[in-house]
Amino acid sequence: MVFSTDEFKFIADMVYKQAAIVLDEKKKYLVEARLSKVMNDEFLWSPNELITKLQDSASTKLRAKVVDAMTINETSFFRDGHPYEELRQSLIPTLIKTRAAEKQINIWCAAGSTGQEPYSIAMTLRQHFPELAAWRIKIIASDISDRVLEQARSGRYSQLEVNRGLSPALLSRFFTRDKDHWVANKELKDLIEFRKVNLVEPLVGLPKFDLIFIRNVLIYFNVGTKKEILAKIAKTMRPDGALVLGTAETMLGVTDEFERRSGTRTALYTLKAQCAAGGVS
Ligand SMILES: C[S@@+](CC[C@H](N)C(=O)[O-])C[C@H]1O[C@@H](n2cnc3c(N)ncnc32)[C@H](O)[C@@H]1O
């Protein structure tokens, strides 16, 4: 299905308005391929028909479906390895000390895609910190895409997906075989609440977080959007909380509300003292 320049621009503008995802001309082939599937499902036979339907204000579901089709959901269990080492060796041991009185830890996995990231966090907690069994631990895993949230909630993964990052020992301890798939056990599912959150919209109804993983999503946004999202996220963090970005990501040139922790390969950030004290709006 080939889109004209104007038709492509309409789609790119709409996706930008809904999700702040930037689609430039280089992604036109990808947009066309992904929209072909949406159009087949919806019995729409030309870009013009699709656009006419999208212009109808009642087409909320179709707009969400188009945005969903434009998301890149690449992920894997224990992606990059070292953030989970950081979690095991430093972040969780620190929280066990600083939250000893309240015995509660809130973790947010923003843009957690099909769930491999929040399940990896949950496995790290359950495997290495048995003392947390009596604590109230909540991992909120969110994404803008209903499609990936559905898989994440089901905790159901193909052999190919578990082969990407899950050791045989963790697989047999935390997953149950269901024909040619593997399903996360209740022990992991009980730790995670899955929610639809569009990072571009106001962040409502979220608790204050001790730890935030927001990995490999800011790369899809322009600097202004990154800045706005990080400002909102700063307000959802406990003053002594920590934030983890994707390995190749940085806040350099985006915001100075956070400072990067040195001595680690992980892109680990904490709030600067004056921001943590509420000095930055
Ligand atoms: C490449 S995946 C990253 C998954 C995981 N964090 C990781 O690093 O493996 C990016 C995810 O961001 C989500 N996303 C894109 N735009 C978003 C938005 N505006 N709000 C929330 N999630 C968004 C996509 O649906 C996708 O699942």
PDB file of N, CA and C in Angstrom, residues 52-108:
ATOM      1  N   THR A  52      -9.979   9.237   5.833  1.00  0.00           N
ATOM      2  CA  THR A  52     -11.342   9.755   6.025  1.00  0.00           C
ATOM      3  C   THR A  52     -11.913   9.232   7.348  1.00  0.00           C
ATOM      4  N   LYS A  53     -11.670   7.941   7.610  1.00  0.00           N
ATOM      5  CA  LYS A  53     -12.202   7.356   8.843  1.00  0.00           C
ATOM      6  C   LYS A  53     -11.489   7.944  10.079  1.00  0.00           C
ATOM      7  N   LEU A  54     -10.170   8.163   9.931  1.00  0.00           N
ATOM      8  CA  LEU A  54      -9.415   8.723  11.073  1.00  0.00           C
ATOM      9  C   LEU A  54      -9.866  10.143  11.399  1.00  0.00           C
ATOM     10  N   GLN A  55     -10.374  10.858  10.381  1.00  0.00           N
ATOM     11  CA  GLN A  55     -10.813  12.248  10.596  1.00  0.00           C
ATOM     12  C   GLN A  55     -12.129  12.315  11.362  1.00  0.00           C
ATOM     13  N   ASP A  56     -12.853  11.192  11.399  1.00  0.00           N
ATOM     14  CA  ASP A  56     -14.115  11.148  12.126  1.00  0.00           C
ATOM     15  C   ASP A  56     -13.802  11.132  13.629  1.00  0.00           C
ATOM     16  N   SER A  57     -14.327  12.101  14.365  1.00  0.00           N
ATOM     17  CA  SER A  57     -13.960  12.228  15.777  1.00  0.00           C
ATOM     18  C   SER A  57     -14.365  10.995  16.596  1.00  0.00           C
ATOM     19  N   ALA A  58     -15.298  10.185  16.054  1.00  0.00           N
ATOM     20  CA  ALA A  58     -15.722   8.991  16.805  1.00  0.00           C
ATOM     21  C   ALA A  58     -14.727   7.829  16.665  1.00  0.00           C
ATOM     22  N   SER A  59     -13.701   7.999  15.822  1.00  0.00           N
ATOM     23  CA  SER A  59     -12.800   6.866  15.543  1.00  0.00           C
ATOM     24  C   SER A  59     -11.658   6.738  16.548  1.00  0.00           C
ATOM     25  N   THR A  60     -11.946   6.881  17.828  1.00  0.00           N
ATOM     26  CA  THR A  60     -10.891   6.818  18.855  1.00  0.00           C
ATOM     27  C   THR A  60     -10.131   5.496  18.792  1.00  0.00           C
ATOM     28  N   LYS A  61     -10.888   4.387  18.643  1.00  0.00           N
ATOM     29  CA  LYS A  61     -10.238   3.055  18.648  1.00  0.00           C
ATOM     30  C   LYS A  61      -9.300   2.898  17.453  1.00  0.00           C
ATOM     31  N   LEU A  62      -9.737   3.399  16.288  1.00  0.00           N
ATOM     32  CA  LEU A  62      -8.906   3.270  15.089  1.00  0.00           C
ATOM     33  C   LEU A  62      -7.627   4.107  15.248  1.00  0.00           C
ATOM     34  N   ARG A  63      -7.787   5.314  15.817  1.00  0.00           N
ATOM     35  CA  ARG A  63      -6.590   6.146  16.029  1.00  0.00           C
ATOM     36  C   ARG A  63      -5.600   5.424  16.953  1.00  0.00           C
ATOM     37  N   ALA A  64      -6.135   4.826  18.043  1.00  0.00           N
ATOM     38  CA  ALA A  64      -5.258   4.093  18.980  1.00  0.00           C
ATOM     39  C   ALA A  64      -4.586   2.916  18.263  1.00  0.00           C
ATOM     40  N   LYS A  65      -5.323   2.277  17.359  1.00  0.00           N
ATOM     41  CA  LYS A  65      -4.773   1.128  16.632  1.00  0.00           C
ATOM     42  C   LYS A  65      -3.634   1.560  15.697  1.00  0.00           C
ATOM     43  N   VAL A  66      -3.823   2.723  15.062  1.00  0.00           N
ATOM     44  CA  VAL A  66      -2.771   3.234  14.169  1.00  0.00           C
ATOM     45  C   VAL A  66      -1.530   3.597  14.986  1.00  0.00           C
ATOM     46  N   VAL A  67      -1.727   4.275  16.120  1.00  0.00           N
ATOM     47  CA  VAL A  67      -0.580   4.636  16.972  1.00  0.00           C
ATOM     48  C   VAL A  67       0.112   3.359  17.437  1.00  0.00           C
ATOM     49  N   ASP A  68      -0.686   2.412  17.893  1.00  0.00           N
ATOM     50  CA  ASP A  68      -0.151   1.128  18.369  1.00  0.00           C
ATOM     51  C   ASP A  68       0.722   0.480  17.296  1.00  0.00           C
ATOM     52  N   ALA A  69       0.232   0.523  16.052  1.00  0.00           N
ATOM     53  CA  ALA A  69       0.979  -0.106  14.949  1.00  0.00           C
ATOM     54  C   ALA A  69       2.310   0.587  14.684  1.00  0.00           C
ATOM     55  N   MET A  70       2.437   1.827  15.127  1.00  0.00           N
ATOM     56  CA  MET A  70       3.666   2.582  14.862  1.00  0.00           C
ATOM     57  C   MET A  70       4.711   2.409  15.962  1.00  0.00           C
ATOM     58  N   THR A  71       4.343   1.742  17.051  1.00  0.00           N
ATOM     59  CA  THR A  71       5.312   1.614  18.146  1.00  0.00           C
ATOM     60  C   THR A  71       6.319   0.509  17.832  1.00  0.00           C
ATOM     61  N   ILE A  72       7.537   0.727  18.283  1.00  0.00           N
ATOM     62  CA  ILE A  72       8.602  -0.280  18.132  1.00  0.00           C
ATOM     63  C   ILE A  72       8.698  -0.951  19.499  1.00  0.00           C
ATOM     64  N   ASN A  73       8.464  -2.262  19.540  1.00  0.00           N
ATOM     65  CA  ASN A  73       8.320  -2.926  20.842  1.00  0.00           C
ATOM     66  C   ASN A  73       9.493  -3.835  21.192  1.00  0.00           C
ATOM     67  N   GLU A  74      10.600  -3.639  20.494  1.00  0.00           N
ATOM     68  CA  GLU A  74      11.792  -4.478  20.716  1.00  0.00           C
ATOM     69  C   GLU A  74      12.158  -4.528  22.206  1.00  0.00           C
ATOM     70  N   THR A  75      12.308  -5.738  22.720  1.00  0.00           N
ATOM     71  CA  THR A  75      12.696  -5.909  24.121  1.00  0.00           C
ATOM     72  C   THR A  75      13.186  -7.329  24.309  1.00  0.00           C
ATOM     73  N   SER A  76      13.751  -7.626  25.455  1.00  0.00           N
ATOM     74  CA  SER A  76      14.143  -9.009  25.758  1.00  0.00           C
ATOM     75  C   SER A  76      14.338  -9.133  27.256  1.00  0.00           C
ATOM     76  N   PHE A  77      14.381 -10.371  27.746  1.00  0.00           N
ATOM     77  CA  PHE A  77      14.620 -10.593  29.163  1.00  0.00           C
ATOM     78  C   PHE A  77      16.038 -10.127  29.509  1.00  0.00           C
ATOM     79  N   PHE A  78      16.189  -9.482  30.633  1.00  0.00           N
ATOM     80  CA  PHE A  78      17.485  -9.022  31.148  1.00  0.00           C
ATOM     81  C   PHE A  78      18.291  -8.274  30.076  1.00  0.00           C
ATOM     82  N   ARG A  79      17.585  -7.429  29.313  1.00  0.00           N
ATOM     83  CA  ARG A  79      18.228  -6.690  28.211  1.00  0.00           C
ATOM     84  C   ARG A  79      19.454  -5.928  28.723  1.00  0.00           C
ATOM     85  N   ASP A  80      20.559  -6.104  28.090  1.00  0.00           N
ATOM     86  CA  ASP A  80      21.839  -5.447  28.399  1.00  0.00           C
ATOM     87  C   ASP A  80      22.514  -5.969  29.669  1.00  0.00           C
ATOM     88  N   GLY A  81      21.866  -6.771  30.423  1.00  0.00           N
ATOM     89  CA  GLY A  81      22.504  -7.407  31.601  1.00  0.00           C
ATOM     90  C   GLY A  81      22.833  -6.479  32.751  1.00  0.00           C
ATOM     91  N   HIS A  82      23.682  -5.483  32.502  1.00  0.00           N
ATOM     92  CA  HIS A  82      24.217  -4.711  33.627  1.00  0.00           C
ATOM     93  C   HIS A  82      23.184  -3.931  34.462  1.00  0.00           C
ATOM     94  N   PRO A  83      22.052  -3.446  33.874  1.00  0.00           N
ATOM     95  CA  PRO A  83      21.098  -2.758  34.760  1.00  0.00           C
ATOM     96  C   PRO A  83      20.562  -3.694  35.855  1.00  0.00           C
ATOM     97  N   TYR A  84      20.480  -4.990  35.530  1.00  0.00           N
ATOM     98  CA  TYR A  84      19.971  -5.951  36.513  1.00  0.00           C
ATOM     99  C   TYR A  84      21.047  -6.290  37.552  1.00  0.00           C
ATOM    100  N   GLU A  85      22.326  -6.212  37.135  1.00  0.00           N
ATOM    101  CA  GLU A  85      23.427  -6.350  38.093  1.00  0.00           C
ATOM    102  C   GLU A  85      23.408  -5.177  39.066  1.00  0.00           C
ATOM    103  N   GLU A  86      23.149  -3.985  38.493  1.00  0.00           N
ATOM    104  CA  GLU A  86      23.072  -2.766  39.301  1.00  0.00           C
ATOM    105  C   GLU A  86      21.925  -2.889  40.308  1.00  0.00           C
ATOM    106  N   LEU A  87      20.818  -3.449  39.832  1.00  0.00           N
ATOM    107  CA  LEU A  87      19.647  -3.652  40.691  1.00  0.00           C
ATOM    108  C   LEU A  87      20.017  -4.580  41.843  1.00  0.00           C
ATOM    109  N   ARG A  88      20.717  -5.663  41.495  1.00  0.00           N
ATOM    110  CA  ARG A  88      21.039  -6.688  42.490  1.00  0.00           C
ATOM    111  C   ARG A  88      22.110  -6.211  43.464  1.00  0.00           C
ATOM    112  N   GLN A  89      23.137  -5.538  42.908  1.00  0.00           N
ATOM    113  CA  GLN A  89      24.280  -5.217  43.762  1.00  0.00           C
ATOM    114  C   GLN A  89      24.140  -3.901  44.511  1.00  0.00           C
ATOM    115  N   SER A  90      23.371  -2.962  43.940  1.00  0.00           N
ATOM    116  CA  SER A  90      23.366  -1.649  44.570  1.00  0.00           C
ATOM    117  C   SER A  90      21.954  -1.101  44.846  1.00  0.00           C
ATOM    118  N   LEU A  91      21.098  -1.077  43.819  1.00  0.00           N
ATOM    119  CA  LEU A  91      19.819  -0.355  43.983  1.00  0.00           C
ATOM    120  C   LEU A  91      18.918  -1.007  45.033  1.00  0.00           C
ATOM    121  N   ILE A  92      18.719  -2.303  44.950  1.00  0.00           N
ATOM    122  CA  ILE A  92      17.823  -2.957  45.917  1.00  0.00           C
ATOM    123  C   ILE A  92      18.457  -3.013  47.315  1.00  0.00           C
ATOM    124  N   PRO A  93      19.758  -3.389  47.439  1.00  0.00           N
ATOM    125  CA  PRO A  93      20.348  -3.350  48.785  1.00  0.00           C
ATOM    126  C   PRO A  93      20.228  -1.974  49.442  1.00  0.00           C
ATOM    127  N   THR A  94      20.370  -0.889  48.652  1.00  0.00           N
ATOM    128  CA  THR A  94      20.223   0.459  49.217  1.00  0.00           C
ATOM    129  C   THR A  94      18.793   0.664  49.716  1.00  0.00           C
ATOM    130  N   LEU A  95      17.809   0.253  48.885  1.00  0.00           N
ATOM    131  CA  LEU A  95      16.399   0.444  49.289  1.00  0.00           C
ATOM    132  C   LEU A  95      16.048  -0.403  50.514  1.00  0.00           C
ATOM    133  N   ILE A  96      16.666  -1.575  50.629  1.00  0.00           N
ATOM    134  CA  ILE A  96      16.384  -2.412  51.806  1.00  0.00           C
ATOM    135  C   ILE A  96      16.801  -1.661  53.073  1.00  0.00           C
ATOM    136  N   LYS A  97      17.875  -0.884  52.963  1.00  0.00           N
ATOM    137  CA  LYS A  97      18.305  -0.093  54.137  1.00  0.00           C
ATOM    138  C   LYS A  97      17.412   1.135  54.315  1.00  0.00           C
ATOM    139  N   THR A  98      17.216   1.918  53.232  1.00  0.00           N
ATOM    140  CA  THR A  98      16.527   3.206  53.399  1.00  0.00           C
ATOM    141  C   THR A  98      15.018   3.054  53.623  1.00  0.00           C
ATOM    142  N   ARG A  99      14.450   1.937  53.190  1.00  0.00           N
ATOM    143  CA  ARG A  99      13.003   1.729  53.370  1.00  0.00           C
ATOM    144  C   ARG A  99      12.717   0.691  54.458  1.00  0.00           C
ATOM    145  N   ALA A 100      13.690   0.476  55.342  1.00  0.00           N
ATOM    146  CA  ALA A 100      13.535  -0.579  56.364  1.00  0.00           C
ATOM    147  C   ALA A 100      12.321  -0.326  57.254  1.00  0.00           C
ATOM    148  N   ALA A 101      12.034   0.946  57.526  1.00  0.00           N
ATOM    149  CA  ALA A 101      10.921   1.247  58.438  1.00  0.00           C
ATOM    150  C   ALA A 101       9.577   0.990  57.763  1.00  0.00           C
ATOM    151  N   GLU A 102       9.440   1.442  56.515  1.00  0.00           N
ATOM    152  CA  GLU A 102       8.121   1.316  55.855  1.00  0.00           C
ATOM    153  C   GLU A 102       7.898  -0.038  55.164  1.00  0.00           C
ATOM    154  N   LYS A 103       8.998  -0.696  54.837  1.00  0.00           N
ATOM    155  CA  LYS A 103       8.934  -2.025  54.180  1.00  0.00           C
ATOM    156  C   LYS A 103       8.047  -2.001  52.932  1.00  0.00           C
ATOM    157  N   GLN A 104       8.277  -0.992  52.108  1.00  0.00           N
ATOM    158  CA  GLN A 104       7.501  -0.853  50.875  1.00  0.00           C
ATOM    159  C   GLN A 104       8.412  -0.309  49.775  1.00  0.00           C
ATOM    160  N   ILE A 105       8.334  -0.911  48.587  1.00  0.00           N
ATOM    161  CA  ILE A 105       9.122  -0.414  47.443  1.00  0.00           C
ATOM    162  C   ILE A 105       8.209  -0.320  46.227  1.00  0.00           C
ATOM    163  N   ASN A 106       8.200   0.841  45.587  1.00  0.00           N
ATOM    164  CA  ASN A 106       7.414   1.034  44.354  1.00  0.00           C
ATOM    165  C   ASN A 106       8.368   1.216  43.175  1.00  0.00           C
ATOM    166  N   ILE A 107       8.190   0.373  42.184  1.00  0.00           N
ATOM    167  CA  ILE A 107       9.044   0.439  40.987  1.00  0.00           C
ATOM    168  C   ILE A 107       8.147   0.673  39.774  1.00  0.00           C
ATOM    169  N   TRP A 108       8.580   1.553  38.888  1.00  0.00           N
ATOM    170  CA  TRP A 108       7.809   1.801  37.661  1.00  0.00           C
ATOM    171  C   TRP A 108       8.651   1.407  36.453  1.00  0.00           C
TER     172      TRP A 108
END
